[in-house]
Amino acid sequence: MANESGRDKRPEGLLTTDVCLFSTHNPQIAENQKIFKKIVKKVNHALNKGDLTAAITWAKIAAHFAFIRHPGIYTNPELENLLLNIARRIEQQPPDISGAFYLKTKPKNFGKMRFLHVITESYDTGGHSSFVARWIDNTLESAVHSVITTAQNNELPATLQNAVAKSGGWYCSLTELSANLVEQALLLRLLARNWADAIVLLIHPFDPIPLVAFGIEGGPPIILCNHADHAFWLGSGIADVTVDYHSSATKLNQERRGIKNAKLLPIPLAKSSPISHSTKLRESLGFSNQDVVLLTVGRAEKFYPFGGYDFLEVMVRFLNKHPNAKLVAAGPKPRGKWEDASVRVDGRIQALGTVERQELEKYYTIADVYVASFPCGSGTALLEAAMHNLPIVGLHLRELPHLSLEDDVGFKKLKVHNCSLEEFSDSLDFVALNCRSKQQKTRAKAVKKNVEYEHCTPGWNNYLDTVLQSLPSQHSIQEPQTLNEETDYTDIYWETLSAQMMTNEHPQHSLSRLVRVYGNGLSRGDLIGTQAESLRLAFLKIDNLQRTKQFFLEFKEFTSCLFSSHSS
């Protein structure tokens, strides 16, 4: 299957049965992109009317839609430029805020570098909060850290609060200062310019507030953390340097986002002391010393089968060959395919659903082998398995090079990934049979040493120093690049995965829901009109029972919104 240039775009590993999935013109991606571009036009229309709040709101809806319904692109110069236009238009002076607030953020002579971390929202389950907290812990001697959130609805996680306080910094939430999006952007701009030496963005891919706040020249330089390298995101126009967690993300940045100034910054980890296996702990979790306990960690969607790669099928075959082996999966819930697979191996697959950090630590402690999720890897979980001295068996998909985490710097000396399903199965057989041997334990310790060297202080700080040395003296705008939008295998995978995560609902229904979520920034006419038009277009696409049910559920939500808007 060749494109117009004669170049075969289908990866070598693509199975014959999946050729129908892959095309240089994928209808679902084309539809997603069409809807996305219509929303971008609404941003332009609102901007031309001078309604900056509506323009920012539509930009957020457009970016969020592109994040959950992949449009075959990873950035959009038109949308970036519209937000930069808003940034230039907004007033330079923010609304009145209490004197105590200004006193709190007044620059002090710490004799240390001041980092301002801008986060959309931070959660107790880890992720962004752990990333920033470890960054702070690694630089306590040389830096002061403060945190601003743009959409935090709950308290900041205690680990992050404590880290900020220990460094001598402060925290504030923009939503507590103002409900107006323009005012939030202005406040963020002022606070950054008054206090920070460098700004670190660890934001949701669809958060437009930082782009509006920092969409003008001057002020502290900006580091943008590319934590969602696999998906569409906003912010390429304001990043003085983009930091990637692994090298294949940098390649995708260059080819699909046009980003030139990118540096590697591994995920920071905390050093841990080895914990010996406890027979009592194993027994309390339902395992005996004769059991070989395999652990895998990742959200359910990371295991969705694609292109002939089916994690559960591989594991069922393995477990049927090894009657003393058991698989524990933290993330997926014990239903559907996971429940069916467990029945096929006499209940030796335990899907735990979401697991609290302390509980998950127990499973890392008693596990004998860590099996990396595929087709999509789970980076932090993989690294944590290494830090727990666990033998690791992973699969690198050459069709999806930036999703397996095979190129993490912690594994460059001792590889833990296999390059084919056959090699993966053979490696899993061997490791499971020898997981308690001296050879495997020695190798696991060596992998841990490599990961620790790259991801913990002082090794991690060397990467950070390289990032800081690449920063300009002050912030400047990066001209958004016009890029080739030809789809490839990664696009097909991400669109398929996104659709499954949205339970294969019609994209028009996804748009309607986003309009309701962010409707406070829109006029009643836009709020109702967009949903009505989406319903009309979705009705024309009804071709099965599932879409019929989706339509009537969406119609019910629409009428509820209609009456609530009417009463208000």
Coordinates of C-alpha atoms in Angstrom, one line a residue:
M1 CA 0.0 0.0 0.0
A2 CA 1.9 3.1 -1.2
N3 CA 1.0 6.7 -0.9
E4 CA 1.2 9.2 -3.8
S5 CA 5.0 9.5 -3.6
G6 CA 5.3 5.8 -3.9
R7 CA 6.6 5.4 -0.3
D8 CA 5.0 2.5 1.6
K9 CA 3.8 4.0 4.8
R10 CA 2.7 0.7 6.4
P11 CA 5.2 -0.5 9.1
E12 CA 6.9 -3.8 8.5
G13 CA 5.4 -5.4 11.6
L14 CA 1.8 -4.6 10.6
L15 CA -0.2 -7.8 10.4
T16 CA -2.2 -8.6 7.3
T17 CA -5.4 -8.8 9.2
D18 CA -5.0 -5.2 10.2
V19 CA -4.2 -3.6 6.8
C20 CA -7.8 -2.3 6.8
L21 CA -6.9 -0.2 9.9
F22 CA -4.1 1.6 8.2
S23 CA -4.6 4.1 5.4
T24 CA -3.0 7.5 4.5
H25 CA -6.6 8.7 4.6
N26 CA -8.4 7.4 7.7
P27 CA -12.1 8.3 7.7
Q28 CA -12.4 8.7 11.5
I29 CA -9.3 10.8 11.8
A30 CA -10.6 12.9 8.9
E31 CA -13.9 13.5 10.7
N32 CA -12.2 14.3 14.0
Q33 CA -10.0 16.9 12.2
K34 CA -13.0 18.4 10.4
I35 CA -14.8 18.9 13.8
F36 CA -11.6 20.3 15.4
K37 CA -11.1 22.9 12.6
K38 CA -14.8 24.0 13.0
I39 CA -14.1 24.7 16.7
V40 CA -11.0 26.6 15.8
K41 CA -13.1 28.8 13.5
K42 CA -15.3 29.6 16.6
V43 CA -12.2 30.8 18.4
N44 CA -11.5 33.1 15.5
H45 CA -15.1 34.3 15.4
A46 CA -15.1 35.1 19.1
L47 CA -11.8 36.9 18.9
N48 CA -13.1 39.0 16.0
K49 CA -16.1 40.0 18.1
G50 CA -13.7 41.0 21.0
D51 CA -15.1 38.3 23.3
L52 CA -11.8 37.1 24.7
T53 CA -13.4 34.9 27.4
A54 CA -15.4 33.0 24.7
A55 CA -12.3 32.7 22.5
I56 CA -10.2 31.2 25.3
T57 CA -13.1 28.8 26.1
W58 CA -13.4 27.7 22.5
A59 CA -9.7 27.2 22.4
K60 CA -9.9 24.9 25.4
I61 CA -12.7 23.0 23.9
A62 CA -10.8 22.6 20.6
A63 CA -7.7 21.4 22.3
H64 CA -9.5 19.1 24.7
F65 CA -11.4 17.6 21.8
A66 CA -8.2 17.0 19.9
F67 CA -6.7 15.3 22.9
I68 CA -9.6 12.8 23.4
R69 CA -10.5 12.4 19.7
H70 CA -7.2 12.3 17.8
P71 CA -7.3 14.5 14.6
G72 CA -4.1 13.2 13.1
I73 CA -2.1 16.2 14.3
Y74 CA -0.1 17.0 17.4
T75 CA -0.2 20.8 17.3
N76 CA -2.1 23.4 15.3
P77 CA -0.4 26.7 14.3
E78 CA -3.7 28.5 13.7
L79 CA -5.0 27.8 17.2
E80 CA -1.6 28.6 18.8
N81 CA -1.5 31.9 16.9
L82 CA -5.1 32.8 17.9
L83 CA -4.1 32.4 21.6
L84 CA -0.9 34.4 21.1
N85 CA -3.2 37.1 19.6
I86 CA -5.3 37.1 22.7
A87 CA -2.1 37.3 24.8
R88 CA -1.2 40.5 23.0
R89 CA -4.7 42.0 23.4
I90 CA -5.2 41.6 27.1
E91 CA -4.6 44.4 29.5
Q92 CA -1.3 44.6 31.3
Q93 CA -2.8 45.3 34.8
P94 CA -4.7 42.6 36.6
P95 CA -7.8 43.2 38.8
D96 CA -7.3 44.4 42.4
I97 CA -6.0 41.7 44.7
S98 CA -5.4 42.0 48.4
G99 CA -2.1 43.6 49.6
A100 CA -1.4 40.5 51.6
F101 CA -1.3 38.4 48.4
Y102 CA 1.3 40.8 46.8
L103 CA 3.3 40.7 49.9
K104 CA 3.3 36.9 49.8
T105 CA 4.7 36.8 46.3
K106 CA 7.1 39.7 46.6
P107 CA 10.6 38.6 45.5
K108 CA 13.0 37.9 48.2
N109 CA 16.8 37.6 48.1
F110 CA 17.0 33.9 48.7
G111 CA 20.4 33.6 47.1
K112 CA 18.9 30.7 45.2
M113 CA 17.2 30.2 41.8
R114 CA 13.4 30.6 41.9
F115 CA 11.3 28.0 40.0
L116 CA 7.6 28.7 39.4
H117 CA 5.8 25.4 38.6
V118 CA 2.5 26.0 36.7
I119 CA 0.2 23.0 37.0
T120 CA -3.3 22.6 35.7
E121 CA -4.4 20.2 38.4
S122 CA -2.5 17.9 40.7
Y123 CA -3.8 14.6 42.1
D124 CA -3.1 12.4 45.1
T125 CA -2.4 9.4 42.9
G126 CA 1.0 10.8 41.9
G127 CA 1.8 11.8 38.3
H128 CA 2.4 15.5 38.2
S129 CA 2.5 16.0 41.9
S130 CA 5.2 13.3 42.3
F131 CA 7.2 14.7 39.4
V132 CA 7.3 18.3 40.8
A133 CA 7.8 17.1 44.4
R134 CA 10.9 15.1 43.4
W135 CA 12.2 17.9 41.3
I136 CA 12.0 20.1 44.4
D137 CA 13.6 17.5 46.6
N138 CA 16.5 17.1 44.2
T139 CA 17.2 20.9 44.1
L140 CA 16.6 22.0 47.7
E141 CA 20.1 23.3 48.2
S142 CA 20.1 25.4 45.1
A143 CA 16.5 26.5 44.5
V144 CA 13.2 27.8 45.9
H145 CA 10.0 26.4 44.4
S146 CA 6.5 27.8 44.2
V147 CA 3.4 26.3 42.6
I148 CA 0.4 27.9 40.8
T149 CA -2.5 25.8 39.6
T150 CA -4.9 26.9 36.9
A151 CA -7.8 24.6 37.6
Q152 CA -7.3 22.9 41.0
N153 CA -10.6 21.9 42.6
N154 CA -9.2 20.1 45.6
E155 CA -6.4 20.7 48.0
L156 CA -2.9 20.3 46.7
P157 CA -1.5 16.7 47.6
A158 CA 0.3 16.7 50.9
T159 CA 3.6 15.5 49.4
L160 CA 3.7 18.5 47.0
Q161 CA 2.6 20.9 49.7
N162 CA 5.4 19.7 52.0
A163 CA 8.0 19.9 49.3
V164 CA 7.0 23.5 48.4
A165 CA 7.0 24.6 52.1
K166 CA 10.4 22.9 52.7
S167 CA 11.9 24.8 49.8
G168 CA 10.7 28.2 51.2
G169 CA 8.1 28.7 48.4
W170 CA 4.4 29.4 48.2
Y171 CA 1.3 28.0 46.5
C172 CA -1.8 29.6 45.1
S173 CA -4.8 28.6 42.9
L174 CA -5.9 30.9 40.1
T175 CA -9.5 29.7 40.4
E176 CA -9.6 31.0 44.0
L177 CA -8.4 34.4 42.9
S178 CA -10.8 34.9 39.9
A179 CA -13.4 33.0 37.9
N180 CA -12.6 35.1 34.8
L181 CA -10.2 33.4 32.4
V182 CA -8.7 36.7 31.2
E183 CA -8.0 37.8 34.7
Q184 CA -6.5 34.4 35.5
A185 CA -4.1 34.7 32.6
L186 CA -3.1 38.3 33.7
L187 CA -2.5 37.2 37.3
L188 CA -0.3 34.4 36.2
R189 CA 1.7 36.7 34.0
L190 CA 2.2 39.2 36.8
L191 CA 3.1 36.6 39.4
A192 CA 5.6 35.0 37.1
R193 CA 7.3 38.3 36.2
N194 CA 7.4 39.5 39.8
W195 CA 8.8 36.3 41.4
A196 CA 10.3 33.7 39.1
D197 CA 13.7 33.2 37.5
A198 CA 12.3 30.3 35.4
I199 CA 8.9 28.9 34.8
V200 CA 8.1 25.2 34.5
L201 CA 4.9 24.2 32.7
L202 CA 3.5 20.8 33.7
I203 CA 0.0 21.5 32.4
H204 CA -2.9 19.5 30.8
P205 CA -2.5 19.3 27.0
F206 CA -5.6 21.5 26.6
D207 CA -4.9 24.2 29.1
P208 CA -4.9 27.6 27.3
I209 CA -4.3 29.9 30.3
P210 CA -0.4 29.6 30.3
L211 CA -0.3 30.3 26.6
V212 CA -2.4 33.5 27.0
A213 CA -0.4 34.5 30.1
F214 CA 3.1 33.9 28.5
G215 CA 2.2 34.7 24.9
I216 CA 4.2 37.9 24.8
E217 CA 7.9 38.6 24.7
G218 CA 9.8 39.1 28.0
G219 CA 9.7 37.7 31.5
P220 CA 11.3 34.6 32.8
P221 CA 12.2 31.8 30.3
I222 CA 9.8 28.9 30.1
I223 CA 10.5 25.1 30.4
L224 CA 7.6 23.0 29.0
C225 CA 7.4 19.4 30.2
N226 CA 6.3 17.2 27.3
H227 CA 4.5 14.6 29.5
A228 CA 1.9 13.9 26.7
D229 CA 4.2 13.4 23.8
H230 CA 1.8 10.9 22.2
A231 CA -1.1 13.3 21.9
F232 CA -2.2 16.8 20.8
W233 CA -1.2 19.6 23.1
L234 CA -1.0 23.4 23.4
G235 CA 2.1 25.4 24.2
S236 CA 4.7 25.0 21.5
G237 CA 4.5 28.7 20.8
I238 CA 5.6 29.7 24.3
A239 CA 8.2 27.0 25.2
D240 CA 11.8 28.4 25.3
V241 CA 12.9 24.8 25.8
T242 CA 10.8 21.6 25.7
V243 CA 11.9 18.8 27.9
D244 CA 11.2 15.2 26.8
Y245 CA 11.3 12.2 29.0
H246 CA 12.8 9.9 26.3
S247 CA 14.5 10.4 23.0
S248 CA 11.8 9.1 20.7
A249 CA 9.5 11.9 22.0
T250 CA 12.1 14.4 20.8
K251 CA 12.0 12.8 17.3
L252 CA 8.2 13.1 17.2
N253 CA 8.4 16.7 18.4
Q254 CA 10.7 17.6 15.6
E255 CA 8.7 15.8 12.9
R256 CA 5.1 16.5 14.0
R257 CA 5.3 19.7 16.1
G258 CA 8.3 21.5 14.5
I259 CA 10.0 22.0 17.9
K260 CA 13.7 22.6 17.6
N261 CA 14.9 23.4 21.1
A262 CA 14.2 20.2 23.0
K263 CA 16.3 18.6 25.8
L264 CA 16.1 15.3 27.6
L265 CA 15.0 15.3 31.3
P266 CA 14.3 11.9 32.7
I267 CA 11.4 11.4 35.2
P268 CA 12.9 12.2 38.6
L269 CA 12.8 9.3 41.1
A270 CA 13.5 8.9 44.8
K271 CA 16.1 6.5 45.9
S272 CA 14.8 3.5 47.8
S273 CA 16.2 1.0 50.2
P274 CA 15.8 -2.7 49.2
I275 CA 13.0 -4.4 51.0
S276 CA 13.2 -8.1 51.6
H277 CA 10.3 -10.4 50.6
S278 CA 8.0 -11.1 53.5
T279 CA 6.3 -14.5 53.7
K280 CA 3.6 -13.0 55.9
L281 CA 2.9 -10.2 53.4
R282 CA 2.7 -12.6 50.5
E283 CA 0.2 -14.7 52.5
S284 CA -1.8 -11.7 53.5
L285 CA -2.3 -10.9 49.8
G286 CA -3.2 -14.4 49.0
F287 CA 0.0 -15.9 47.6
S288 CA 2.3 -18.7 48.8
N289 CA 6.0 -19.0 48.4
Q290 CA 5.5 -21.5 45.6
D291 CA 3.6 -19.0 43.5
V292 CA 5.5 -17.0 40.9
V293 CA 3.8 -13.6 41.1
L294 CA 3.9 -11.4 38.0
L295 CA 2.9 -7.8 38.4
T296 CA 1.8 -5.3 35.7
V297 CA 0.7 -1.7 36.3
G298 CA -1.1 0.7 34.0
R299 CA -4.5 2.2 33.1
A300 CA -6.8 -0.2 31.4
E301 CA -6.5 1.4 28.0
K302 CA -2.7 0.7 27.9
F303 CA -3.6 -3.0 27.4
Y304 CA -6.2 -2.6 24.6
P305 CA -5.3 -5.0 21.8
F306 CA -4.1 -3.5 18.5
G307 CA -2.4 -4.6 15.4
G308 CA -2.1 -8.2 16.5
Y309 CA -0.6 -7.2 19.9
D310 CA -2.9 -8.6 22.7
F311 CA -1.4 -8.5 26.2
L312 CA -4.1 -10.7 27.7
E313 CA -3.9 -13.4 25.1
V314 CA -0.1 -13.6 25.5
M315 CA -0.5 -13.8 29.3
V316 CA -3.2 -16.5 29.1
R317 CA -1.0 -18.7 27.0
F318 CA 1.9 -18.1 29.4
L319 CA -0.2 -18.9 32.5
N320 CA -1.5 -22.1 31.0
K321 CA 2.1 -23.3 30.5
H322 CA 3.0 -22.3 34.1
P323 CA 0.4 -23.5 36.6
N324 CA 2.2 -22.0 39.6
A325 CA 2.3 -18.5 38.1
K326 CA -0.2 -15.7 38.9
L327 CA -0.7 -12.3 37.3
V328 CA -1.7 -9.2 39.3
A329 CA -2.7 -6.1 37.3
A330 CA -3.0 -2.8 39.0
G331 CA -5.2 -0.4 37.0
P332 CA -7.6 -2.6 35.0
K333 CA -10.9 -3.5 36.7
P334 CA -12.0 -7.1 37.1
R335 CA -14.6 -7.2 34.4
G336 CA -15.0 -7.7 30.7
K337 CA -12.0 -9.2 29.0
W338 CA -10.0 -9.2 32.2
E339 CA -12.6 -11.3 34.0
D340 CA -13.0 -13.6 31.0
A341 CA -9.2 -14.1 30.8
S342 CA -9.0 -14.9 34.5
V343 CA -11.7 -17.6 34.1
R344 CA -9.6 -19.2 31.3
V345 CA -6.7 -19.7 33.8
D346 CA -8.6 -20.8 36.8
G347 CA -8.7 -17.4 38.4
R348 CA -4.9 -16.8 38.3
I349 CA -5.4 -13.2 36.9
Q350 CA -6.2 -10.6 39.5
A351 CA -7.3 -7.2 38.1
L352 CA -7.3 -4.8 41.0
G353 CA -8.6 -1.6 39.5
T354 CA -7.1 1.6 40.8
V355 CA -4.8 0.9 43.7
E356 CA -3.7 3.4 46.4
R357 CA 0.0 4.1 46.6
Q358 CA 0.6 2.3 49.9
E359 CA -1.3 -0.8 48.7
L360 CA 0.6 -0.8 45.4
E361 CA 3.9 -0.7 47.3
K362 CA 3.0 -4.1 48.8
Y363 CA 2.6 -5.7 45.4
Y364 CA 5.9 -4.3 44.2
T365 CA 7.5 -5.8 47.3
I366 CA 6.1 -9.3 46.9
A367 CA 6.2 -9.6 43.1
D368 CA 8.7 -11.9 41.5
V369 CA 8.6 -10.5 37.9
Y370 CA 7.3 -7.2 36.4
V371 CA 5.6 -7.5 33.0
A372 CA 5.4 -4.2 31.1
S373 CA 2.1 -3.3 29.6
F374 CA 1.7 -3.3 25.8
P375 CA 0.8 -2.0 23.2
C376 CA 1.2 1.1 25.3
G377 CA 3.9 1.2 28.1
S378 CA 3.5 2.7 31.5
G379 CA 6.7 4.6 32.0
T380 CA 6.7 5.5 35.7
A381 CA 5.5 2.1 36.7
L382 CA 8.2 0.5 34.7
L383 CA 10.9 2.6 36.4
E384 CA 9.5 1.9 39.8
A385 CA 9.6 -1.8 39.1
A386 CA 13.3 -1.4 38.3
M387 CA 13.8 0.6 41.6
H388 CA 12.3 -2.4 43.4
N389 CA 14.9 -4.8 42.1
L390 CA 12.3 -6.7 40.0
P391 CA 13.3 -8.6 36.9
I392 CA 11.5 -6.9 34.0
V393 CA 10.1 -8.3 30.8
G394 CA 8.9 -5.7 28.2
L395 CA 7.9 -5.5 24.6
H396 CA 9.2 -2.8 22.2
L397 CA 6.8 -2.2 19.2
R398 CA 8.8 -0.8 16.3
E399 CA 5.5 0.5 14.9
L400 CA 4.9 2.6 18.0
P401 CA 8.5 3.5 19.1
H402 CA 7.6 6.2 21.5
L403 CA 5.0 4.3 23.5
S404 CA 7.0 1.3 24.9
L405 CA 9.6 3.4 26.8
E406 CA 12.3 1.1 25.5
D407 CA 14.6 4.2 24.9
D408 CA 14.5 5.4 28.5
V409 CA 18.1 6.3 29.5
G410 CA 17.9 4.0 32.5
F411 CA 17.7 1.0 30.1
K412 CA 20.4 2.0 27.6
K413 CA 23.1 -0.3 29.2
L414 CA 20.9 -3.2 30.0
K415 CA 17.8 -3.7 27.8
V416 CA 14.6 -5.1 29.4
H417 CA 12.5 -4.9 26.2
N418 CA 12.1 -7.6 23.5
C419 CA 11.6 -6.7 19.8
S420 CA 9.0 -9.4 18.9
L421 CA 6.1 -11.3 20.5
E422 CA 8.1 -14.5 20.1
E423 CA 11.2 -13.0 21.9
F424 CA 8.9 -11.6 24.6
S425 CA 7.3 -15.0 25.3
D426 CA 10.6 -16.8 25.4
S427 CA 12.1 -14.1 27.7
L428 CA 9.0 -14.3 30.0
D429 CA 9.3 -18.1 30.2
F430 CA 13.0 -17.9 31.1
V431 CA 12.7 -15.1 33.6
A432 CA 9.7 -16.7 35.4
L433 CA 11.5 -20.0 35.7
N434 CA 14.7 -18.4 37.0
C435 CA 13.3 -15.3 38.8
R436 CA 14.8 -16.2 42.1
S437 CA 18.2 -17.3 40.7
K438 CA 21.3 -15.4 41.6
Q439 CA 21.8 -14.5 38.0
Q440 CA 18.4 -12.8 37.7
K441 CA 18.8 -11.1 41.0
T442 CA 22.2 -9.8 40.0
R443 CA 20.9 -8.5 36.7
A444 CA 17.9 -6.8 38.4
K445 CA 20.2 -5.0 40.8
A446 CA 22.3 -3.8 37.9
V447 CA 19.2 -2.5 36.1
K448 CA 18.2 -0.7 39.3
K449 CA 21.7 0.8 39.6
N450 CA 21.5 2.2 36.0
V451 CA 18.0 3.6 36.5
E452 CA 19.0 5.1 39.8
Y453 CA 22.0 6.7 38.3
E454 CA 20.0 8.4 35.5
H455 CA 16.8 9.3 37.4
C456 CA 18.0 10.2 40.9
T457 CA 20.2 12.9 42.3
P458 CA 23.0 13.7 41.5
G459 CA 22.8 12.1 38.0
W460 CA 19.3 13.6 37.3
N461 CA 20.6 17.0 38.2
N462 CA 23.1 16.9 35.4
Y463 CA 20.3 16.7 32.9
L464 CA 18.6 19.6 34.6
D465 CA 21.8 21.6 34.4
T466 CA 21.9 21.0 30.7
V467 CA 18.3 22.2 30.4
L468 CA 19.0 25.4 32.4
Q469 CA 22.1 26.2 30.4
S470 CA 20.0 26.1 27.2
L471 CA 17.5 28.7 28.5
P472 CA 17.7 32.2 27.1
S473 CA 18.0 35.2 29.4
Q474 CA 14.4 36.0 28.9
H475 CA 11.3 34.5 27.4
S476 CA 10.6 34.8 23.7
I477 CA 7.8 33.6 21.4
Q478 CA 8.4 30.6 19.1
E479 CA 6.8 30.9 15.7
P480 CA 4.3 28.0 15.3
Q481 CA 5.3 25.8 12.4
T482 CA 3.2 24.6 9.5
L483 CA 3.7 20.9 9.3
N484 CA 2.9 17.9 7.2
E485 CA -0.4 16.4 8.4
E486 CA -0.1 13.0 6.7
T487 CA -1.2 10.3 9.1
D488 CA 0.9 7.3 10.0
Y489 CA 0.5 4.1 12.0
T490 CA 0.9 5.9 15.3
D491 CA -2.0 8.1 14.5
I492 CA -4.2 5.1 13.7
Y493 CA -3.3 3.5 17.0
W494 CA -3.9 6.7 19.0
E495 CA -7.3 7.4 17.3
T496 CA -8.4 3.8 17.9
L497 CA -7.3 3.9 21.5
S498 CA -9.0 7.3 22.1
A499 CA -12.2 6.0 20.6
Q500 CA -12.2 3.0 22.9
M501 CA -11.5 5.2 25.9
M502 CA -14.6 7.2 24.9
T503 CA -16.6 3.9 24.6
N504 CA -16.7 4.5 20.8
E505 CA -19.2 7.3 21.1
H506 CA -19.8 9.6 18.1
P507 CA -17.2 12.5 18.1
Q508 CA -20.1 15.0 17.9
H509 CA -21.3 13.7 21.3
S510 CA -17.8 14.2 22.7
L511 CA -17.9 17.8 21.5
S512 CA -21.3 18.4 23.1
R513 CA -20.1 17.1 26.4
L514 CA -17.1 19.4 26.3
V515 CA -19.3 22.4 25.5
R516 CA -21.4 21.6 28.6
V517 CA -18.3 21.2 30.8
Y518 CA -16.8 24.5 29.7
G519 CA -20.1 26.3 29.0
N520 CA -19.7 29.0 31.7
G521 CA -17.4 30.8 29.3
L522 CA -19.9 30.8 26.4
S523 CA -23.1 32.6 25.6
R524 CA -26.3 30.8 25.9
G525 CA -26.7 30.9 22.1
D526 CA -23.3 29.2 21.6
L527 CA -24.0 26.7 24.4
I528 CA -27.3 25.6 23.0
G529 CA -26.6 26.1 19.3
T530 CA -23.5 24.0 19.2
Q531 CA -25.1 21.1 21.0
A532 CA -28.2 21.2 18.7
E533 CA -26.0 21.2 15.6
S534 CA -24.0 18.3 17.0
L535 CA -27.1 16.3 17.7
R536 CA -28.3 17.0 14.1
L537 CA -25.1 15.8 12.6
A538 CA -24.9 12.8 15.0
F539 CA -28.4 11.8 14.0
L540 CA -27.4 11.6 10.4
K541 CA -24.6 9.1 11.3
I542 CA -26.8 6.7 13.2
D543 CA -26.2 3.2 11.7
N544 CA -26.4 0.8 14.6
L545 CA -28.1 0.2 18.0
Q546 CA -25.1 1.5 19.9
R547 CA -25.2 4.9 18.2
T548 CA -29.0 5.0 18.6
K549 CA -28.5 4.7 22.4
Q550 CA -25.8 7.3 22.4
F551 CA -28.0 9.7 20.5
F552 CA -30.9 9.4 22.9
L553 CA -28.6 9.7 26.0
E554 CA -27.0 12.8 24.5
F555 CA -30.5 14.2 23.6
K556 CA -31.5 13.7 27.3
E557 CA -28.3 15.7 28.4
F558 CA -29.1 18.4 25.9
T559 CA -32.7 18.9 27.1
S560 CA -31.5 19.0 30.7
C561 CA -29.0 21.7 29.7
L562 CA -31.6 23.5 27.7
F563 CA -34.0 23.8 30.6
S564 CA -31.3 24.6 33.1
S565 CA -30.0 27.4 30.9
H566 CA -33.6 28.7 30.3
S567 CA -34.3 28.8 34.1
S568 CA -31.0 30.7 34.7

